Short mmCIF file of N, CA and C in Angstrom, two decimals:
data_model
loop_
_atom_site.label_atom_id
_atom_site.label_comp_id
_atom_site.label_asym_id
_atom_site.label_seq_id
_atom_site.Cartn_x
_atom_site.Cartn_y
_atom_site.Cartn_z
N UNK Z 509 -38.28 -28.73 -4.58
CA UNK Z 509 -37.13 -29.37 -5.02
C UNK Z 509 -36.60 -27.74 -6.14
N UNK Z 510 -38.04 -26.50 -5.93
CA UNK Z 510 -37.08 -25.58 -6.27
C UNK Z 510 -36.41 -25.01 -5.07
N UNK Z 511 -36.30 -25.30 -3.95
CA UNK Z 511 -36.63 -24.03 -2.36
C UNK Z 511 -35.21 -24.24 -2.18
N UNK Z 512 -34.69 -25.95 -3.04
CA UNK Z 512 -33.51 -26.29 -2.90
C UNK Z 512 -32.61 -25.67 -3.85
N UNK Z 513 -32.99 -25.45 -5.29
CA UNK Z 513 -31.90 -24.82 -6.12
C UNK Z 513 -32.31 -23.26 -5.94
N UNK Z 514 -33.02 -22.69 -4.74
CA UNK Z 514 -32.64 -21.47 -4.88
C UNK Z 514 -32.40 -20.88 -3.25
N UNK Z 515 -32.48 -21.70 -2.80
CA UNK Z 515 -30.68 -21.83 -1.86
C UNK Z 515 -29.92 -22.85 -1.99
N UNK Z 516 -29.65 -23.70 -2.87
CA UNK Z 516 -28.00 -22.73 -3.37
C UNK Z 516 -28.26 -22.29 -4.32
N UNK Z 517 -28.88 -21.80 -5.48
CA UNK Z 517 -28.51 -19.94 -5.84
C UNK Z 517 -27.52 -19.19 -4.82
N UNK Z 518 -28.76 -19.38 -4.03
CA UNK Z 518 -28.31 -17.61 -3.01
C UNK Z 518 -26.93 -17.90 -2.13
N UNK Z 519 -26.69 -19.42 -2.23
CA UNK Z 519 -25.34 -20.14 -1.36
C UNK Z 519 -23.86 -19.29 -2.38
N UNK Z 520 -24.59 -19.47 -3.15
CA UNK Z 520 -23.09 -19.85 -4.59
C UNK Z 520 -23.68 -17.93 -4.64
N UNK Z 521 -24.14 -17.48 -4.83
CA UNK Z 521 -23.89 -15.78 -5.46
C UNK Z 521 -23.63 -14.96 -3.68
N UNK Z 522 -23.84 -15.67 -2.30
CA UNK Z 522 -23.40 -15.12 -1.45
C UNK Z 522 -21.50 -15.69 -1.44
N UNK Z 523 -21.12 -16.76 -2.69
CA UNK Z 523 -20.13 -16.32 -1.64
C UNK Z 523 -18.96 -15.78 -3.26
N UNK Z 524 -19.46 -15.66 -3.90
CA UNK Z 524 -18.79 -15.02 -4.65
C UNK Z 524 -18.79 -13.35 -4.51
N UNK Z 525 -20.16 -13.32 -4.19
CA UNK Z 525 -20.20 -11.75 -3.13
C UNK Z 525 -19.07 -11.58 -2.39
N UNK Z 526 -19.02 -12.99 -1.04
CA UNK Z 526 -17.56 -12.29 -0.16
C UNK Z 526 -15.77 -12.78 -0.92
N UNK Z 527 -16.35 -13.62 -2.02
CA UNK Z 527 -14.67 -13.11 -2.98
C UNK Z 527 -14.56 -11.90 -3.22
N UNK Z 528 -15.33 -11.40 -3.21
CA UNK Z 528 -14.64 -10.24 -4.26
C UNK Z 528 -14.92 -9.06 -3.31
N UNK Z 529 -14.53 -9.01 -2.30
CA UNK Z 529 -15.02 -8.06 -1.46
C UNK Z 529 -13.44 -7.72 -0.45
N UNK Z 530 -13.17 -7.01 0.00
CA UNK Z 530 -11.80 -6.57 0.52
C UNK Z 530 -11.07 -7.10 1.13
N UNK Z 531 -9.60 -7.54 1.17
CA UNK Z 531 -9.34 -8.58 1.66
C UNK Z 531 -8.58 -7.73 3.63
N UNK Z 532 -8.45 -6.23 3.23
CA UNK Z 532 -8.32 -4.94 4.20
C UNK Z 532 -8.84 -5.41 4.55
N UNK Z 533 -9.65 -5.26 5.89
CA UNK Z 533 -10.29 -4.15 6.49
C UNK Z 533 -9.91 -2.96 7.04
N UNK Z 534 -8.54 -2.08 6.65
CA UNK Z 534 -8.12 -1.67 7.36
C UNK Z 534 -9.15 -0.18 7.33
N UNK Z 535 -8.22 0.89 7.60
CA UNK Z 535 -9.39 2.19 7.02
C UNK Z 535 -8.22 3.45 7.27
N UNK Z 536 -8.81 4.68 6.75
CA UNK Z 536 -8.72 5.69 6.17
C UNK Z 536 -8.27 6.13 4.76
N UNK Z 537 -8.39 7.77 4.73
CA UNK Z 537 -7.79 7.01 3.68
C UNK Z 537 -8.87 7.04 1.73
N UNK Z 538 -8.85 6.54 1.92
CA UNK Z 538 -9.30 5.83 -0.12
C UNK Z 538 -8.56 4.50 0.29
N UNK Z 539 -9.71 4.36 -0.23
CA UNK Z 539 -9.26 1.89 -0.34
C UNK Z 539 -8.79 2.06 -2.25
N UNK Z 540 -8.88 2.44 -2.52
CA UNK Z 540 -8.39 2.56 -4.05
C UNK Z 540 -8.55 1.63 -4.58
N UNK Z 541 -9.70 0.20 -4.49
CA UNK Z 541 -9.77 -0.96 -5.48
C UNK Z 541 -8.26 -1.76 -6.04
N UNK Z 542 -8.49 -2.29 -6.95
CA UNK Z 542 -7.48 -2.44 -7.58
C UNK Z 542 -6.75 -3.59 -6.13
N UNK Z 543 -5.12 -3.60 -6.72
CA UNK Z 543 -4.17 -4.17 -6.07
C UNK Z 543 -3.73 -5.46 -7.08
N UNK Z 544 -3.15 -6.80 -6.50
CA UNK Z 544 -2.47 -8.56 -6.55
C UNK Z 544 -2.14 -8.08 -7.00
N UNK Z 545 -0.59 -7.16 -6.65
CA UNK Z 545 0.57 -7.45 -7.39
C UNK Z 545 1.24 -8.70 -5.86
N UNK Z 546 2.72 -7.73 -5.77
CA UNK Z 546 3.40 -8.66 -5.38
C UNK Z 546 3.05 -7.54 -4.02
N UNK Z 547 3.49 -7.75 -2.04
CA UNK Z 547 3.42 -7.16 -1.70
C UNK Z 547 4.74 -6.81 -1.45
N UNK Z 548 4.69 -5.64 -0.66
CA UNK Z 548 5.64 -4.43 -0.60
C UNK Z 548 6.36 -3.60 -2.13
N UNK Z 549 4.42 -3.36 -3.03
CA UNK Z 549 5.14 -2.25 -3.65
C UNK Z 549 4.85 -1.65 -3.60
N UNK Z 550 5.56 -0.53 -4.07
CA UNK Z 550 4.11 0.59 -3.22
C UNK Z 550 4.12 1.68 -4.44
N UNK Z 551 3.27 2.59 -5.45
CA UNK Z 551 3.24 3.20 -6.99
C UNK Z 551 3.02 4.29 -5.85
N UNK Z 552 4.30 5.16 -6.04
CA UNK Z 552 3.85 6.74 -5.75
C UNK Z 552 3.41 6.99 -7.23
N UNK Z 553 2.25 7.83 -7.11
CA UNK Z 553 1.49 9.33 -7.60
C UNK Z 553 1.94 9.61 -7.76
N UNK Z 554 0.59 11.16 -8.68
CA UNK Z 554 0.61 12.71 -8.21
C UNK Z 554 -0.53 12.63 -7.06
N UNK Z 555 -0.04 12.69 -5.75
CA UNK Z 555 -0.13 12.59 -4.73
C UNK Z 555 -0.66 11.53 -4.50
N UNK Z 556 -0.84 10.47 -4.41
CA UNK Z 556 -0.40 9.69 -3.57
C UNK Z 556 -0.03 8.57 -3.29
N UNK Z 557 0.74 7.36 -2.97
CA UNK Z 557 0.82 6.29 -2.24
C UNK Z 557 0.13 5.38 -2.44
N UNK Z 558 0.37 4.05 -3.67
CA UNK Z 558 -0.55 2.61 -3.69
C UNK Z 558 0.00 1.37 -3.62
N UNK Z 559 -0.98 0.83 -2.68
CA UNK Z 559 0.33 -0.71 -2.22
C UNK Z 559 -0.64 -1.24 -3.97
N UNK Z 560 0.25 -1.95 -4.78
CA UNK Z 560 0.01 -2.70 -6.09
C UNK Z 560 -0.67 -4.40 -4.78
N UNK Z 561 0.02 -4.38 -3.68
CA UNK Z 561 -0.33 -6.02 -3.72
C UNK Z 561 -1.79 -6.27 -3.46
N UNK Z 562 -2.81 -4.77 -2.30
CA UNK Z 562 -4.16 -4.28 -1.83
C UNK Z 562 -4.93 -3.00 -2.42
N UNK Z 563 -3.91 -3.54 -3.00
CA UNK Z 563 -5.24 -1.17 -3.56
C UNK Z 563 -5.15 -0.26 -2.06
N UNK Z 564 -4.87 -0.55 -1.62
CA UNK Z 564 -5.15 1.07 -0.58
C UNK Z 564 -4.06 2.07 -0.94
N UNK Z 565 -4.30 3.07 -0.47
CA UNK Z 565 -3.97 4.77 -0.90
C UNK Z 565 -3.76 5.30 0.01
N UNK Z 566 -3.52 6.19 -0.09
CA UNK Z 566 -3.73 7.72 1.20
C UNK Z 566 -4.01 7.11 2.53
N UNK Z 567 -3.57 6.32 3.52
CA UNK Z 567 -2.74 5.23 3.32
C UNK Z 567 -2.16 4.43 2.62
N UNK Z 568 -1.37 3.94 2.13
CA UNK Z 568 -0.55 3.15 1.39
C UNK Z 568 -0.07 1.92 2.61
N UNK Z 569 -0.95 1.27 2.53
CA UNK Z 569 -0.95 0.20 4.31
C UNK Z 569 -0.11 -2.04 3.24
N UNK Z 570 0.93 -2.34 3.33
CA UNK Z 570 1.49 -3.23 3.17
C UNK Z 570 2.22 -3.23 4.60
N UNK Z 571 1.51 -5.24 4.81
CA UNK Z 571 2.70 -5.93 5.52
C UNK Z 571 3.00 -7.42 5.24
N UNK Z 572 4.83 -6.97 5.83
CA UNK Z 572 5.90 -8.22 4.98
C UNK Z 572 6.56 -8.47 5.57
N UNK Z 573 6.96 -9.71 5.81
CA UNK Z 573 7.54 -10.16 6.86
C UNK Z 573 8.80 -9.70 7.13
N UNK Z 574 9.73 -9.67 8.57
CA UNK Z 574 11.03 -9.04 9.01
C UNK Z 574 11.65 -9.56 8.00
N UNK Z 575 12.62 -8.82 7.19
CA UNK Z 575 14.05 -9.23 5.86
C UNK Z 575 13.69 -8.29 4.98
N UNK Z 576 11.86 -8.81 4.15
CA UNK Z 576 11.17 -8.85 2.95
C UNK Z 576 11.66 -6.91 2.97
N UNK Z 577 12.43 -6.66 1.31
CA UNK Z 577 12.52 -5.53 0.71
C UNK Z 577 11.00 -4.57 0.30
N UNK Z 578 10.77 -3.26 0.40
CA UNK Z 578 9.67 -2.75 0.03
C UNK Z 578 9.76 -1.29 -1.49
N UNK Z 579 9.79 -2.02 -1.75
CA UNK Z 579 9.80 -0.87 -2.59
C UNK Z 579 8.90 0.33 -3.37
N UNK Z 580 9.00 1.52 -3.61
CA UNK Z 580 8.07 2.71 -3.73
C UNK Z 580 9.00 2.78 -5.05
N UNK Z 581 7.73 2.68 -6.11
CA UNK Z 581 7.72 3.26 -7.51
C UNK Z 581 7.67 4.85 -8.30
N UNK Z 582 8.07 6.16 -8.82
CA UNK Z 582 7.52 7.17 -9.06
C UNK Z 582 6.67 7.03 -10.29
N UNK Z 583 5.96 6.34 -9.86
CA UNK Z 583 4.70 6.39 -11.67
C UNK Z 583 4.08 7.47 -11.92
N UNK Z 584 3.65 7.62 -13.03
CA UNK Z 584 2.91 8.26 -13.48
C UNK Z 584 2.64 10.08 -12.88
N UNK Z 585 4.21 10.38 -12.46
CA UNK Z 585 4.36 11.71 -11.78
C UNK Z 585 4.53 12.73 -12.38
N UNK Z 586 5.49 12.52 -13.88
CA UNK Z 586 5.39 13.13 -14.65
C UNK Z 586 6.48 14.35 -13.58
N UNK Z 587 6.46 16.02 -13.76
CA UNK Z 587 7.43 16.82 -13.44
C UNK Z 587 6.94 16.78 -11.90
N UNK Z 588 6.29 16.77 -11.50
CA UNK Z 588 6.04 16.94 -9.81
C UNK Z 588 7.45 15.26 -8.69
N UNK Z 589 7.27 16.07 -7.56
CA UNK Z 589 8.91 15.49 -6.84
C UNK Z 589 7.89 15.37 -5.75
N UNK Z 590 8.40 14.01 -5.83
CA UNK Z 590 7.79 13.49 -4.77
C UNK Z 590 9.53 12.80 -4.16
N UNK Z 591 9.05 11.75 -2.56
CA UNK Z 591 9.72 11.27 -1.56
C UNK Z 591 8.93 10.23 -0.78
N UNK Z 592 9.64 9.92 -0.06
CA UNK Z 592 9.16 8.69 0.82
C UNK Z 592 10.38 9.81 2.00
N UNK Z 593 9.00 9.72 2.86
CA UNK Z 593 10.12 10.53 4.67
C UNK Z 593 9.07 9.61 5.55
N UNK Z 594 9.54 9.02 6.36
CA UNK Z 594 9.51 7.97 7.11
C UNK Z 594 9.37 8.85 8.68
N UNK Z 595 7.88 9.15 9.40
CA UNK Z 595 7.57 9.81 10.89
C UNK Z 595 7.62 8.73 11.54
N UNK Z 596 8.18 9.31 12.90
CA UNK Z 596 7.96 8.90 14.26
C UNK Z 596 8.65 7.75 14.61
N UNK Z 597 8.60 6.86 15.30
CA UNK Z 597 8.90 5.37 15.53
C UNK Z 597 8.76 4.67 15.76
N UNK Z 598 8.57 3.87 14.73
CA UNK Z 598 10.67 2.87 14.70
C UNK Z 598 10.41 3.36 13.49
N UNK Z 599 11.95 3.82 12.61
CA UNK Z 599 11.92 4.83 11.57
C UNK Z 599 12.60 3.73 10.69
N UNK Z 600 12.74 4.47 9.55
CA UNK Z 600 13.91 3.71 8.67
C UNK Z 600 14.42 4.96 8.01
N UNK Z 601 15.27 5.19 6.52
CA UNK Z 601 16.15 6.37 6.31
C UNK Z 601 14.87 6.40 5.74
N UNK Z 602 14.92 8.24 4.44
CA UNK Z 602 14.05 8.44 3.69
C UNK Z 602 14.42 9.16 2.60
N UNK Z 603 13.85 8.45 1.64
CA UNK Z 603 14.09 8.64 -0.37
C UNK Z 603 15.07 10.54 0.35
N UNK Z 604 15.63 10.66 -0.88
CA UNK Z 604 16.04 11.40 -1.26
C UNK Z 604 14.31 11.92 -2.16
N UNK Z 605 13.84 13.64 -2.51
CA UNK Z 605 13.27 14.16 -3.53
C UNK Z 605 13.65 13.83 -4.90
N UNK Z 606 12.64 13.14 -5.59
CA UNK Z 606 13.09 12.76 -6.59
C UNK Z 606 12.00 12.52 -7.61
N UNK Z 607 11.80 12.89 -8.54
CA UNK Z 607 11.44 13.35 -10.20
C UNK Z 607 11.26 12.86 -10.84
N UNK Z 608 10.28 12.02 -11.95
CA UNK Z 608 10.56 10.87 -13.31
C UNK Z 608 9.85 10.01 -13.02
N UNK Z 609 9.31 9.06 -13.85
CA UNK Z 609 8.97 8.53 -14.04
C UNK Z 609 9.59 6.76 -13.67
N UNK Z 610 10.18 5.79 -13.12
CA UNK Z 610 10.17 4.93 -12.68
C UNK Z 610 12.04 4.99 -12.31
N UNK Z 611 11.83 6.41 -11.21
CA UNK Z 611 12.53 6.26 -10.00
C UNK Z 611 12.05 4.92 -9.39
N UNK Z 612 12.88 5.01 -8.12
CA UNK Z 612 12.59 3.63 -6.97
C UNK Z 612 13.39 4.26 -5.84
N UNK Z 613 12.98 3.53 -5.08
CA UNK Z 613 13.17 4.06 -3.28
C UNK Z 613 13.44 2.67 -2.59
N UNK Z 614 13.89 1.92 -2.47
CA UNK Z 614 13.76 0.68 -1.55
C UNK Z 614 14.97 0.20 -0.74
N UNK Z 615 13.57 -0.10 -0.05
CA UNK Z 615 14.01 -0.31 2.11
C UNK Z 615 14.59 -2.38 2.77
N UNK Z 616 14.98 -2.38 3.47
CA UNK Z 616 15.00 -3.93 3.62
C UNK Z 616 14.58 -3.39 4.92
N UNK Z 617 14.24 -3.90 5.21
CA UNK Z 617 12.24 -4.07 7.17
C UNK Z 617 13.34 -4.91 7.76
N UNK Z 618 13.94 -5.16 8.67
CA UNK Z 618 14.84 -6.00 9.81
C UNK Z 618 14.37 -6.04 10.82
N UNK Z 619 13.06 -5.69 11.34
CA UNK Z 619 12.75 -5.03 12.88
C UNK Z 619 11.55 -5.45 12.89
N UNK Z 620 10.45 -5.63 13.57
CA UNK Z 620 9.10 -5.83 13.54
C UNK Z 620 8.95 -4.77 14.36
N UNK Z 621 7.55 -4.19 13.46
CA UNK Z 621 7.33 -2.73 14.23
C UNK Z 621 6.00 -2.69 12.77
N UNK Z 622 5.50 -1.41 13.24
CA UNK Z 622 5.48 -0.76 12.06
C UNK Z 622 6.03 0.80 11.39
N UNK Z 623 5.75 0.76 10.55
CA UNK Z 623 6.42 2.59 10.15
C UNK Z 623 5.18 2.87 9.25
N UNK Z 624 5.38 4.10 9.67
CA UNK Z 624 4.97 5.74 9.23
C UNK Z 624 5.75 5.80 7.90
N UNK Z 625 4.73 7.18 7.00
CA UNK Z 625 4.92 7.46 6.00
C UNK Z 625 4.66 8.03 5.27
N UNK Z 626 5.82 9.30 4.78
CA UNK Z 626 4.28 10.30 4.56
C UNK Z 626 5.77 11.09 3.43
N UNK Z 627 4.61 12.08 2.40
CA UNK Z 627 6.37 12.71 1.34
C UNK Z 627 6.51 13.86 2.33
N UNK Z 628 7.53 14.22 1.32
CA UNK Z 628 8.34 15.38 2.23
C UNK Z 628 8.26 16.73 1.82
N UNK Z 629 7.48 16.25 0.44
CA UNK Z 629 6.93 16.89 -0.46
C UNK Z 629 5.50 18.19 0.00
N UNK Z 630 4.56 16.51 -0.33
CA UNK Z 630 2.85 16.71 0.05
C UNK Z 630 2.97 16.94 1.62
N UNK Z 631 3.22 15.48 2.57
CA UNK Z 631 2.98 15.75 3.70
C UNK Z 631 1.64 15.02 3.68
N UNK Z 632 1.09 15.29 5.22
CA UNK Z 632 -0.55 13.93 5.38
C UNK Z 632 -0.06 13.69 3.43
N UNK Z 633 -1.22 14.56 3.11
CA UNK Z 633 -1.74 14.37 1.90
C UNK Z 633 -1.44 13.22 1.65
N UNK Z 634 0.21 12.60 1.36
CA UNK Z 634 0.41 11.57 0.67
C UNK Z 634 0.92 10.54 1.39
N UNK Z 635 0.25 9.31 2.02
CA UNK Z 635 0.88 8.57 3.66
C UNK Z 635 0.57 6.64 3.34
N UNK Z 636 0.89 6.76 4.48
CA UNK Z 636 1.58 4.95 3.72
C UNK Z 636 2.26 4.58 5.53
N UNK Z 637 1.58 3.22 5.49
CA UNK Z 637 2.32 2.43 6.59
C UNK Z 637 2.70 0.96 6.64
N UNK Z 638 3.71 0.11 6.13
CA UNK Z 638 4.78 -0.93 6.28
C UNK Z 638 4.81 -0.97 8.43
N UNK Z 639 3.48 -2.53 7.89
CA UNK Z 639 3.70 -3.39 9.08
C UNK Z 639 5.17 -4.92 8.85
N UNK Z 640 5.21 -4.62 9.74
CA UNK Z 640 6.63 -5.71 9.97
C UNK Z 640 6.36 -6.22 10.69
N UNK Z 641 6.91 -8.27 10.80
CA UNK Z 641 6.07 -9.19 11.46
C UNK Z 641 6.86 -10.24 11.34
#
């Protein structure tokens, strides 16, 4: 009886640990915890892009469906300028360089592919990837 209870307890503990692990196995730059927000919402912060959905940052990585709109929102940036600058191919129109909390840039992705981006001001120190399926 004690062995059965111990096995059940260990299985329950293993299930809880599995549920708390990140669902994105992607690499690079800082996983960043958090997340849980909508897909396609990216925070632009001081020297970071962070996915609101899965918490990945630098690179912030989001996977969206064809036809989805991705929105970048400047958050806690103060007077530091940032942008969303498409890199490589396929590409998308880059944003203007903007300063100030609450600024936004949005783009609707209509073609499947992997889209890389960074900040025109900070380069590779701020990066992200949108995977459109």
